[in-house]
Amino acid sequence: MWYTAITMDSGGSARDAGRRPRLLVTGASGTLGGWVAALAQPGWDVTATYHSGGPAPGDEGVAWRQLDIGDEVQVVRLMTELRPDAVIHTAALSQGDRTDLERVNVGGTRHVARAASSRGARLVHISTDLVFDGRKGSYVEPDPPAPITEYGRSKALAEEEVRNAAGEAVIVRTSLIYSWKPKLDRHSRWLLERASAGERIDLFTDERRSPIWVESLAQAAIELVGLEYTGVLHVAGAQVLSRHEHGLRLLRFHGLDQSPIVAGLSADSGLLRPLDCTLDCCRALALLETPLPGVDDVLSANMGQPRPGP
């Protein structure tokens, strides 16, 4: 692995002989970041950051630090103190107005990418399929971003910040992340809460994505730290599903009535949403040892295991 050979820093001086490599995980109070921090512990000294959500319970092997990535001084101070060998940058806002999205997703990524590059730390940056407009589908890595939402726009600009930092970086574009352990992802929690209350759930049949199980994505991000690959990589699940199909599967898996789900068309909603943001992951499948199973395979493999309620 890449980190086993670390003996010199970017200035040519020897690093601590025999020490475990240091990993910084931003946004680790979120679903993906929490999984990354937990899975990386056996091989890394992990420092995980949170903004307002607080440390995740039960991660005794992780050093938790509060960090506002939108504050460059805080980012530089923490990077200087920790001297990480690698950074997995999961922190982001998925909702908010343009000002908030630009401060966190664009400015925050700029601060993290520049600080990582200046210290010779490898960066794995998590991006999204929503950098595309959804007209084409089966997007490959060289396809140019063309976002049509404020969130997608902010993440496309964040990708540019990573490129401009000129460090050793991977931009991981991924899709809908789903999880139920140790906690539900935000979309699944919303879905289960409404279904449990018998409230109507409108899900689109014409909006297609490549949902990915959080553990697969976390493991792929950690694996990428140890590889020499740089640039964009699409990492998503093997199965293409509409939002409607995905929702039905999740309710069935959690043992809930599927009748609250009502099929609809995004085209009839009046909302400006990308319809087909599916990702071609052939490059990742050839590069990674981490499997990227589809939703049906993941749910089948986990049937019968304890799952939290909404």
mmCIF file of C-alpha atoms in Angstrom:
data_model
loop_
_atom_site.group_PDB
_atom_site.id
_atom_site.type_symbol
_atom_site.label_atom_id
_atom_site.label_comp_id
_atom_site.label_asym_id
_atom_site.label_seq_id
_atom_site.Cartn_x
_atom_site.Cartn_y
_atom_site.Cartn_z
ATOM 1 C CA MET A 1 0.000 0.000 0.000
ATOM 2 C CA TRP A 2 1.024 3.606 -0.609
ATOM 3 C CA TYR A 3 1.270 4.506 3.075
ATOM 4 C CA THR A 4 3.648 1.653 4.010
ATOM 5 C CA ALA A 5 6.398 3.363 2.039
ATOM 6 C CA ILE A 6 6.091 6.776 3.687
ATOM 7 C CA THR A 7 9.508 7.646 5.083
ATOM 8 C CA MET A 8 10.157 11.128 3.673
ATOM 9 C CA ASP A 9 8.089 14.277 3.848
ATOM 10 C CA SER A 10 7.511 16.623 0.928
ATOM 11 C CA GLY A 11 10.612 18.603 1.846
ATOM 12 C CA GLY A 12 12.839 15.537 1.813
ATOM 13 C CA SER A 13 13.313 15.124 5.581
ATOM 14 C CA ALA A 14 12.669 11.783 7.236
ATOM 15 C CA ARG A 15 9.325 11.235 8.916
ATOM 16 C CA ASP A 16 8.889 9.289 12.151
ATOM 17 C CA ALA A 17 10.301 5.818 11.537
ATOM 18 C CA GLY A 18 7.863 3.002 12.141
ATOM 19 C CA ARG A 19 4.893 5.159 13.105
ATOM 20 C CA ARG A 20 1.402 4.455 11.868
ATOM 21 C CA PRO A 21 0.253 6.768 9.074
ATOM 22 C CA ARG A 22 -2.056 9.607 10.018
ATOM 23 C CA LEU A 23 -5.458 10.022 8.392
ATOM 24 C CA LEU A 24 -7.709 13.063 8.674
ATOM 25 C CA VAL A 25 -11.403 12.511 7.903
ATOM 26 C CA THR A 26 -13.525 15.636 7.505
ATOM 27 C CA GLY A 27 -17.271 15.537 8.100
ATOM 28 C CA ALA A 28 -17.048 12.360 10.155
ATOM 29 C CA SER A 29 -20.263 13.021 12.072
ATOM 30 C CA GLY A 30 -22.031 12.323 8.777
ATOM 31 C CA THR A 31 -22.970 8.917 7.425
ATOM 32 C CA LEU A 32 -20.031 8.377 5.077
ATOM 33 C CA GLY A 33 -17.368 10.090 7.157
ATOM 34 C CA GLY A 34 -18.320 8.066 10.225
ATOM 35 C CA TRP A 35 -17.892 4.824 8.310
ATOM 36 C CA VAL A 36 -14.530 5.937 6.905
ATOM 37 C CA ALA A 37 -13.230 6.806 10.366
ATOM 38 C CA ALA A 38 -14.383 3.476 11.806
ATOM 39 C CA LEU A 39 -13.047 1.284 8.992
ATOM 40 C CA ALA A 40 -9.663 3.030 8.794
ATOM 41 C CA GLN A 41 -8.738 2.517 12.452
ATOM 42 C CA PRO A 42 -6.876 -0.802 12.123
ATOM 43 C CA GLY A 43 -4.220 0.703 9.861
ATOM 44 C CA TRP A 44 -4.264 4.407 10.640
ATOM 45 C CA ASP A 45 -4.090 6.941 13.436
ATOM 46 C CA VAL A 46 -7.427 8.571 12.665
ATOM 47 C CA THR A 47 -8.479 12.110 13.461
ATOM 48 C CA ALA A 48 -12.097 12.832 12.562
ATOM 49 C CA THR A 49 -13.721 16.234 12.389
ATOM 50 C CA TYR A 50 -17.247 17.445 12.970
ATOM 51 C CA HIS A 51 -18.825 20.864 12.668
ATOM 52 C CA SER A 52 -21.987 20.859 14.771
ATOM 53 C CA GLY A 53 -23.181 17.249 14.844
ATOM 54 C CA GLY A 54 -20.799 16.130 17.575
ATOM 55 C CA PRO A 55 -18.566 13.051 17.729
ATOM 56 C CA ALA A 56 -20.076 9.690 16.853
ATOM 57 C CA PRO A 57 -20.551 7.475 19.917
ATOM 58 C CA GLY A 58 -18.501 4.312 20.266
ATOM 59 C CA ASP A 59 -15.468 5.343 18.203
ATOM 60 C CA GLU A 60 -12.939 5.180 21.043
ATOM 61 C CA GLY A 61 -10.048 4.695 18.613
ATOM 62 C CA VAL A 62 -10.740 7.991 16.829
ATOM 63 C CA ALA A 63 -9.496 11.412 17.928
ATOM 64 C CA TRP A 64 -12.354 13.862 17.409
ATOM 65 C CA ARG A 65 -11.867 17.559 16.639
ATOM 66 C CA GLN A 66 -14.364 20.293 15.903
ATOM 67 C CA LEU A 67 -13.645 22.069 12.624
ATOM 68 C CA ASP A 68 -15.328 24.672 10.459
ATOM 69 C CA ILE A 69 -13.832 23.982 7.027
ATOM 70 C CA GLY A 70 -15.187 27.326 5.854
ATOM 71 C CA ASP A 71 -12.622 28.995 8.133
ATOM 72 C CA GLU A 72 -9.232 28.751 6.432
ATOM 73 C CA VAL A 73 -7.337 29.630 9.608
ATOM 74 C CA GLN A 74 -8.895 26.669 11.433
ATOM 75 C CA VAL A 75 -8.088 24.290 8.577
ATOM 76 C CA VAL A 76 -4.449 25.385 8.305
ATOM 77 C CA ARG A 77 -3.982 25.251 12.074
ATOM 78 C CA LEU A 78 -5.332 21.700 12.309
ATOM 79 C CA MET A 79 -3.347 20.448 9.312
ATOM 80 C CA THR A 80 -0.158 21.988 10.703
ATOM 81 C CA GLU A 81 -0.731 20.342 14.061
ATOM 82 C CA LEU A 82 -1.693 16.887 12.784
ATOM 83 C CA ARG A 83 0.598 16.608 9.728
ATOM 84 C CA PRO A 84 -1.675 13.984 8.134
ATOM 85 C CA ASP A 85 -0.342 11.640 5.474
ATOM 86 C CA ALA A 86 -3.782 11.510 3.863
ATOM 87 C CA VAL A 87 -7.104 13.344 4.002
ATOM 88 C CA ILE A 88 -10.496 11.915 3.074
ATOM 89 C CA HIS A 89 -12.739 14.925 2.598
ATOM 90 C CA THR A 90 -16.410 14.025 3.079
ATOM 91 C CA ALA A 91 -17.623 17.261 4.693
ATOM 92 C CA ALA A 92 -20.240 19.082 2.625
ATOM 93 C CA LEU A 93 -23.653 20.700 2.704
ATOM 94 C CA SER A 94 -26.324 19.035 0.600
ATOM 95 C CA GLN A 95 -28.910 21.741 1.271
ATOM 96 C CA GLY A 96 -28.825 25.477 1.798
ATOM 97 C CA ASP A 97 -28.749 28.719 -0.134
ATOM 98 C CA ARG A 98 -25.995 29.636 -2.565
ATOM 99 C CA THR A 99 -24.029 31.556 0.058
ATOM 100 C CA ASP A 100 -23.897 28.633 2.479
ATOM 101 C CA LEU A 101 -23.114 26.104 -0.252
ATOM 102 C CA GLU A 102 -20.293 28.243 -1.619
ATOM 103 C CA ARG A 103 -18.802 28.853 1.821
ATOM 104 C CA VAL A 104 -18.720 25.175 2.812
ATOM 105 C CA ASN A 105 -18.612 23.153 -0.401
ATOM 106 C CA VAL A 106 -16.463 25.488 -2.479
ATOM 107 C CA GLY A 107 -14.489 27.529 0.039
ATOM 108 C CA GLY A 108 -14.161 24.663 2.502
ATOM 109 C CA THR A 109 -12.862 22.339 -0.189
ATOM 110 C CA ARG A 110 -10.410 25.016 -1.340
ATOM 111 C CA HIS A 111 -9.030 25.298 2.187
ATOM 112 C CA VAL A 112 -8.740 21.537 2.671
ATOM 113 C CA ALA A 113 -7.221 20.886 -0.766
ATOM 114 C CA ARG A 114 -4.640 23.655 -0.494
ATOM 115 C CA ALA A 115 -3.630 22.663 3.022
ATOM 116 C CA ALA A 116 -3.307 19.008 2.025
ATOM 117 C CA SER A 117 -1.294 19.844 -1.085
ATOM 118 C CA SER A 118 1.104 22.168 0.724
ATOM 119 C CA ARG A 119 1.852 19.433 3.259
ATOM 120 C CA GLY A 120 2.219 16.608 0.747
ATOM 121 C CA ALA A 121 -0.866 14.769 2.013
ATOM 122 C CA ARG A 122 -2.837 12.604 -0.382
ATOM 123 C CA LEU A 123 -6.427 13.815 -0.779
ATOM 124 C CA VAL A 124 -9.528 11.781 -1.544
ATOM 125 C CA HIS A 125 -12.350 14.229 -2.222
ATOM 126 C CA ILE A 126 -15.959 13.017 -2.313
ATOM 127 C CA SER A 127 -18.042 14.569 -5.071
ATOM 128 C CA THR A 128 -21.416 13.689 -6.584
ATOM 129 C CA ASP A 129 -23.220 12.543 -9.712
ATOM 130 C CA LEU A 130 -25.260 15.747 -9.476
ATOM 131 C CA VAL A 131 -22.460 17.679 -11.162
ATOM 132 C CA PHE A 132 -24.214 16.445 -14.341
ATOM 133 C CA ASP A 133 -27.478 17.660 -15.862
ATOM 134 C CA GLY A 134 -28.952 14.154 -16.191
ATOM 135 C CA ARG A 135 -29.664 14.317 -19.915
ATOM 136 C CA LYS A 136 -27.191 11.634 -20.968
ATOM 137 C CA GLY A 137 -26.793 9.021 -18.221
ATOM 138 C CA SER A 138 -24.009 6.440 -17.943
ATOM 139 C CA TYR A 139 -21.547 9.273 -17.400
ATOM 140 C CA VAL A 140 -17.831 8.504 -17.693
ATOM 141 C CA GLU A 141 -15.002 10.333 -15.973
ATOM 142 C CA PRO A 142 -14.056 12.656 -18.881
ATOM 143 C CA ASP A 143 -17.632 13.936 -19.297
ATOM 144 C CA PRO A 144 -17.711 17.657 -18.454
ATOM 145 C CA PRO A 145 -19.843 18.743 -15.485
ATOM 146 C CA ALA A 146 -23.033 20.622 -16.340
ATOM 147 C CA PRO A 147 -24.939 21.071 -13.064
ATOM 148 C CA ILE A 148 -28.506 22.362 -12.975
ATOM 149 C CA THR A 149 -28.966 22.568 -9.184
ATOM 150 C CA GLU A 150 -27.264 24.859 -6.680
ATOM 151 C CA TYR A 151 -25.849 21.852 -4.840
ATOM 152 C CA GLY A 152 -24.488 20.347 -8.054
ATOM 153 C CA ARG A 153 -23.003 23.686 -9.031
ATOM 154 C CA SER A 154 -21.206 24.005 -5.703
ATOM 155 C CA LYS A 155 -19.775 20.490 -5.986
ATOM 156 C CA ALA A 156 -18.603 21.102 -9.562
ATOM 157 C CA LEU A 157 -16.793 24.215 -8.340
ATOM 158 C CA ALA A 158 -15.350 22.176 -5.472
ATOM 159 C CA GLU A 159 -13.884 19.749 -7.999
ATOM 160 C CA GLU A 160 -12.165 22.699 -9.680
ATOM 161 C CA GLU A 161 -10.700 23.749 -6.341
ATOM 162 C CA VAL A 162 -9.192 20.287 -5.905
ATOM 163 C CA ARG A 163 -7.675 20.416 -9.392
ATOM 164 C CA ASN A 164 -6.324 23.924 -8.833
ATOM 165 C CA ALA A 165 -4.602 22.873 -5.617
ATOM 166 C CA ALA A 166 -2.369 20.656 -7.792
ATOM 167 C CA GLY A 167 -1.824 18.057 -5.113
ATOM 168 C CA GLU A 168 -1.938 14.264 -5.198
ATOM 169 C CA ALA A 169 -5.715 13.967 -5.257
ATOM 170 C CA VAL A 170 -8.589 11.756 -6.304
ATOM 171 C CA ILE A 171 -12.046 13.170 -6.980
ATOM 172 C CA VAL A 172 -14.592 10.439 -6.250
ATOM 173 C CA ARG A 173 -17.944 11.048 -7.891
ATOM 174 C CA THR A 174 -20.600 8.921 -6.263
ATOM 175 C CA SER A 175 -24.381 8.609 -6.091
ATOM 176 C CA LEU A 176 -27.137 8.143 -3.498
ATOM 177 C CA ILE A 177 -25.559 6.798 -0.310
ATOM 178 C CA TYR A 178 -27.763 4.529 1.781
ATOM 179 C CA SER A 179 -27.150 3.108 5.250
ATOM 180 C CA TRP A 180 -28.958 1.746 8.290
ATOM 181 C CA LYS A 181 -26.108 0.943 10.663
ATOM 182 C CA PRO A 182 -25.020 2.380 12.951
ATOM 183 C CA LYS A 183 -27.593 4.942 11.825
ATOM 184 C CA LEU A 184 -29.882 5.654 8.912
ATOM 185 C CA ASP A 185 -28.806 8.030 6.189
ATOM 186 C CA ARG A 186 -30.926 11.165 5.962
ATOM 187 C CA HIS A 187 -33.013 10.076 2.968
ATOM 188 C CA SER A 188 -33.775 6.641 4.453
ATOM 189 C CA ARG A 189 -34.706 8.203 7.788
ATOM 190 C CA TRP A 190 -37.118 10.595 6.053
ATOM 191 C CA LEU A 191 -38.583 7.716 4.064
ATOM 192 C CA LEU A 192 -39.088 5.474 7.099
ATOM 193 C CA GLU A 193 -40.524 8.257 9.238
ATOM 194 C CA ARG A 194 -43.184 9.091 6.666
ATOM 195 C CA ALA A 195 -43.986 5.446 5.966
ATOM 196 C CA SER A 196 -44.302 4.676 9.686
ATOM 197 C CA ALA A 197 -46.720 7.589 10.050
ATOM 198 C CA GLY A 198 -48.710 6.488 6.998
ATOM 199 C CA GLU A 199 -47.926 9.735 5.208
ATOM 200 C CA ARG A 200 -47.875 9.963 1.434
ATOM 201 C CA ILE A 201 -44.430 9.633 -0.178
ATOM 202 C CA ASP A 202 -44.076 10.898 -3.747
ATOM 203 C CA LEU A 203 -41.124 9.299 -5.538
ATOM 204 C CA PHE A 204 -40.220 9.735 -9.185
ATOM 205 C CA THR A 205 -40.046 6.886 -11.682
ATOM 206 C CA ASP A 206 -38.112 8.913 -14.254
ATOM 207 C CA GLU A 207 -35.188 9.926 -12.023
ATOM 208 C CA ARG A 208 -32.436 7.305 -12.201
ATOM 209 C CA ARG A 209 -29.357 6.940 -10.010
ATOM 210 C CA SER A 210 -26.719 4.361 -9.024
ATOM 211 C CA PRO A 211 -27.232 3.990 -5.233
ATOM 212 C CA ILE A 212 -24.226 2.827 -3.224
ATOM 213 C CA TRP A 213 -24.040 1.083 0.147
ATOM 214 C CA VAL A 214 -22.098 3.316 2.550
ATOM 215 C CA GLU A 215 -19.646 0.606 3.620
ATOM 216 C CA SER A 216 -18.627 -0.033 0.004
ATOM 217 C CA LEU A 217 -17.975 3.653 -0.623
ATOM 218 C CA ALA A 218 -16.061 4.105 2.637
ATOM 219 C CA GLN A 219 -13.860 1.105 1.913
ATOM 220 C CA ALA A 220 -13.235 2.317 -1.639
ATOM 221 C CA ALA A 221 -12.172 5.748 -0.363
ATOM 222 C CA ILE A 222 -9.714 4.157 2.062
ATOM 223 C CA GLU A 223 -8.366 1.858 -0.644
ATOM 224 C CA LEU A 224 -7.807 4.833 -2.955
ATOM 225 C CA VAL A 225 -5.492 6.413 -0.399
ATOM 226 C CA GLY A 226 -3.145 3.490 -0.982
ATOM 227 C CA LEU A 227 -3.173 3.699 -4.775
ATOM 228 C CA GLU A 228 -1.295 6.000 -7.139
ATOM 229 C CA TYR A 229 -4.420 6.927 -9.107
ATOM 230 C CA THR A 230 -5.134 10.644 -9.462
ATOM 231 C CA GLY A 231 -7.974 12.509 -11.132
ATOM 232 C CA VAL A 232 -11.681 11.728 -11.314
ATOM 233 C CA LEU A 233 -13.068 8.278 -10.517
ATOM 234 C CA HIS A 234 -16.717 7.193 -10.593
ATOM 235 C CA VAL A 235 -17.565 4.966 -7.618
ATOM 236 C CA ALA A 236 -21.219 3.928 -7.344
ATOM 237 C CA GLY A 237 -23.410 0.863 -7.007
ATOM 238 C CA ALA A 238 -23.760 -1.680 -9.800
ATOM 239 C CA GLN A 239 -27.561 -1.425 -10.025
ATOM 240 C CA VAL A 240 -29.447 1.419 -11.692
ATOM 241 C CA LEU A 241 -32.726 2.265 -9.948
ATOM 242 C CA SER A 242 -35.306 5.008 -10.111
ATOM 243 C CA ARG A 243 -36.023 6.890 -6.888
ATOM 244 C CA HIS A 244 -39.355 5.045 -6.818
ATOM 245 C CA GLU A 245 -37.743 1.601 -7.155
ATOM 246 C CA HIS A 246 -35.149 2.428 -4.526
ATOM 247 C CA GLY A 247 -37.773 3.615 -2.049
ATOM 248 C CA LEU A 248 -39.903 0.485 -2.464
ATOM 249 C CA ARG A 249 -36.885 -1.731 -1.827
ATOM 250 C CA LEU A 250 -35.888 0.143 1.307
ATOM 251 C CA LEU A 251 -39.373 -0.045 2.830
ATOM 252 C CA ARG A 252 -39.615 -3.751 2.057
ATOM 253 C CA PHE A 253 -36.199 -4.346 3.618
ATOM 254 C CA HIS A 254 -37.221 -2.514 6.782
ATOM 255 C CA GLY A 255 -40.501 -4.430 6.973
ATOM 256 C CA LEU A 256 -42.743 -1.437 6.358
ATOM 257 C CA ASP A 257 -45.892 -1.052 4.280
ATOM 258 C CA GLN A 258 -45.057 0.167 0.788
ATOM 259 C CA SER A 259 -48.495 1.617 0.057
ATOM 260 C CA PRO A 260 -47.606 5.195 1.159
ATOM 261 C CA ILE A 261 -45.254 5.431 -1.828
ATOM 262 C CA VAL A 262 -46.912 7.060 -4.836
ATOM 263 C CA ALA A 263 -45.243 6.929 -8.248
ATOM 264 C CA GLY A 264 -44.821 10.227 -10.043
ATOM 265 C CA LEU A 265 -42.855 11.925 -12.781
ATOM 266 C CA SER A 266 -40.225 14.540 -12.133
ATOM 267 C CA ALA A 267 -41.164 16.024 -15.500
ATOM 268 C CA ASP A 268 -44.667 16.758 -14.128
ATOM 269 C CA SER A 269 -43.475 18.245 -10.841
ATOM 270 C CA GLY A 270 -42.298 21.589 -12.134
ATOM 271 C CA LEU A 271 -38.974 21.029 -10.374
ATOM 272 C CA LEU A 272 -35.661 21.395 -12.170
ATOM 273 C CA ARG A 273 -33.986 18.078 -11.399
ATOM 274 C CA PRO A 274 -31.477 15.945 -13.328
ATOM 275 C CA LEU A 275 -33.228 12.792 -14.546
ATOM 276 C CA ASP A 276 -30.476 10.291 -15.358
ATOM 277 C CA CYS A 277 -27.272 10.769 -13.398
ATOM 278 C CA THR A 278 -26.181 7.139 -13.585
ATOM 279 C CA LEU A 279 -22.418 6.640 -13.499
ATOM 280 C CA ASP A 280 -20.267 4.303 -15.566
ATOM 281 C CA CYS A 281 -17.918 2.705 -13.016
ATOM 282 C CA CYS A 282 -15.881 0.463 -15.336
ATOM 283 C CA ARG A 283 -12.671 2.269 -14.427
ATOM 284 C CA ALA A 284 -13.265 1.805 -10.691
ATOM 285 C CA LEU A 285 -14.188 -1.853 -11.108
ATOM 286 C CA ALA A 286 -10.891 -2.472 -12.908
ATOM 287 C CA LEU A 287 -8.873 -0.491 -10.363
ATOM 288 C CA LEU A 288 -10.350 -1.386 -6.978
ATOM 289 C CA GLU A 289 -10.477 -4.584 -4.977
ATOM 290 C CA THR A 290 -13.464 -3.202 -3.065
ATOM 291 C CA PRO A 291 -16.700 -4.641 -4.526
ATOM 292 C CA LEU A 292 -19.443 -2.224 -5.570
ATOM 293 C CA PRO A 293 -22.622 -4.318 -5.307
ATOM 294 C CA GLY A 294 -26.083 -3.229 -6.336
ATOM 295 C CA VAL A 295 -28.921 -2.523 -3.926
ATOM 296 C CA ASP A 296 -30.603 -5.925 -4.278
ATOM 297 C CA ASP A 297 -27.385 -7.794 -3.469
ATOM 298 C CA VAL A 298 -26.671 -5.622 -0.424
ATOM 299 C CA LEU A 299 -30.183 -5.934 0.977
ATOM 300 C CA SER A 300 -30.316 -9.697 0.375
ATOM 301 C CA ALA A 301 -26.992 -10.182 2.164
ATOM 302 C CA ASN A 302 -28.220 -8.219 5.195
ATOM 303 C CA MET A 303 -31.713 -9.652 5.593
ATOM 304 C CA GLY A 304 -32.352 -10.759 9.164
ATOM 305 C CA GLN A 305 -29.788 -8.431 10.733
ATOM 306 C CA PRO A 306 -30.907 -5.914 13.378
ATOM 307 C CA ARG A 307 -31.900 -2.567 11.919
ATOM 308 C CA PRO A 308 -32.790 0.711 13.635
ATOM 309 C CA GLY A 309 -36.189 2.279 13.352
ATOM 310 C CA PRO A 310 -36.790 5.757 11.956
#
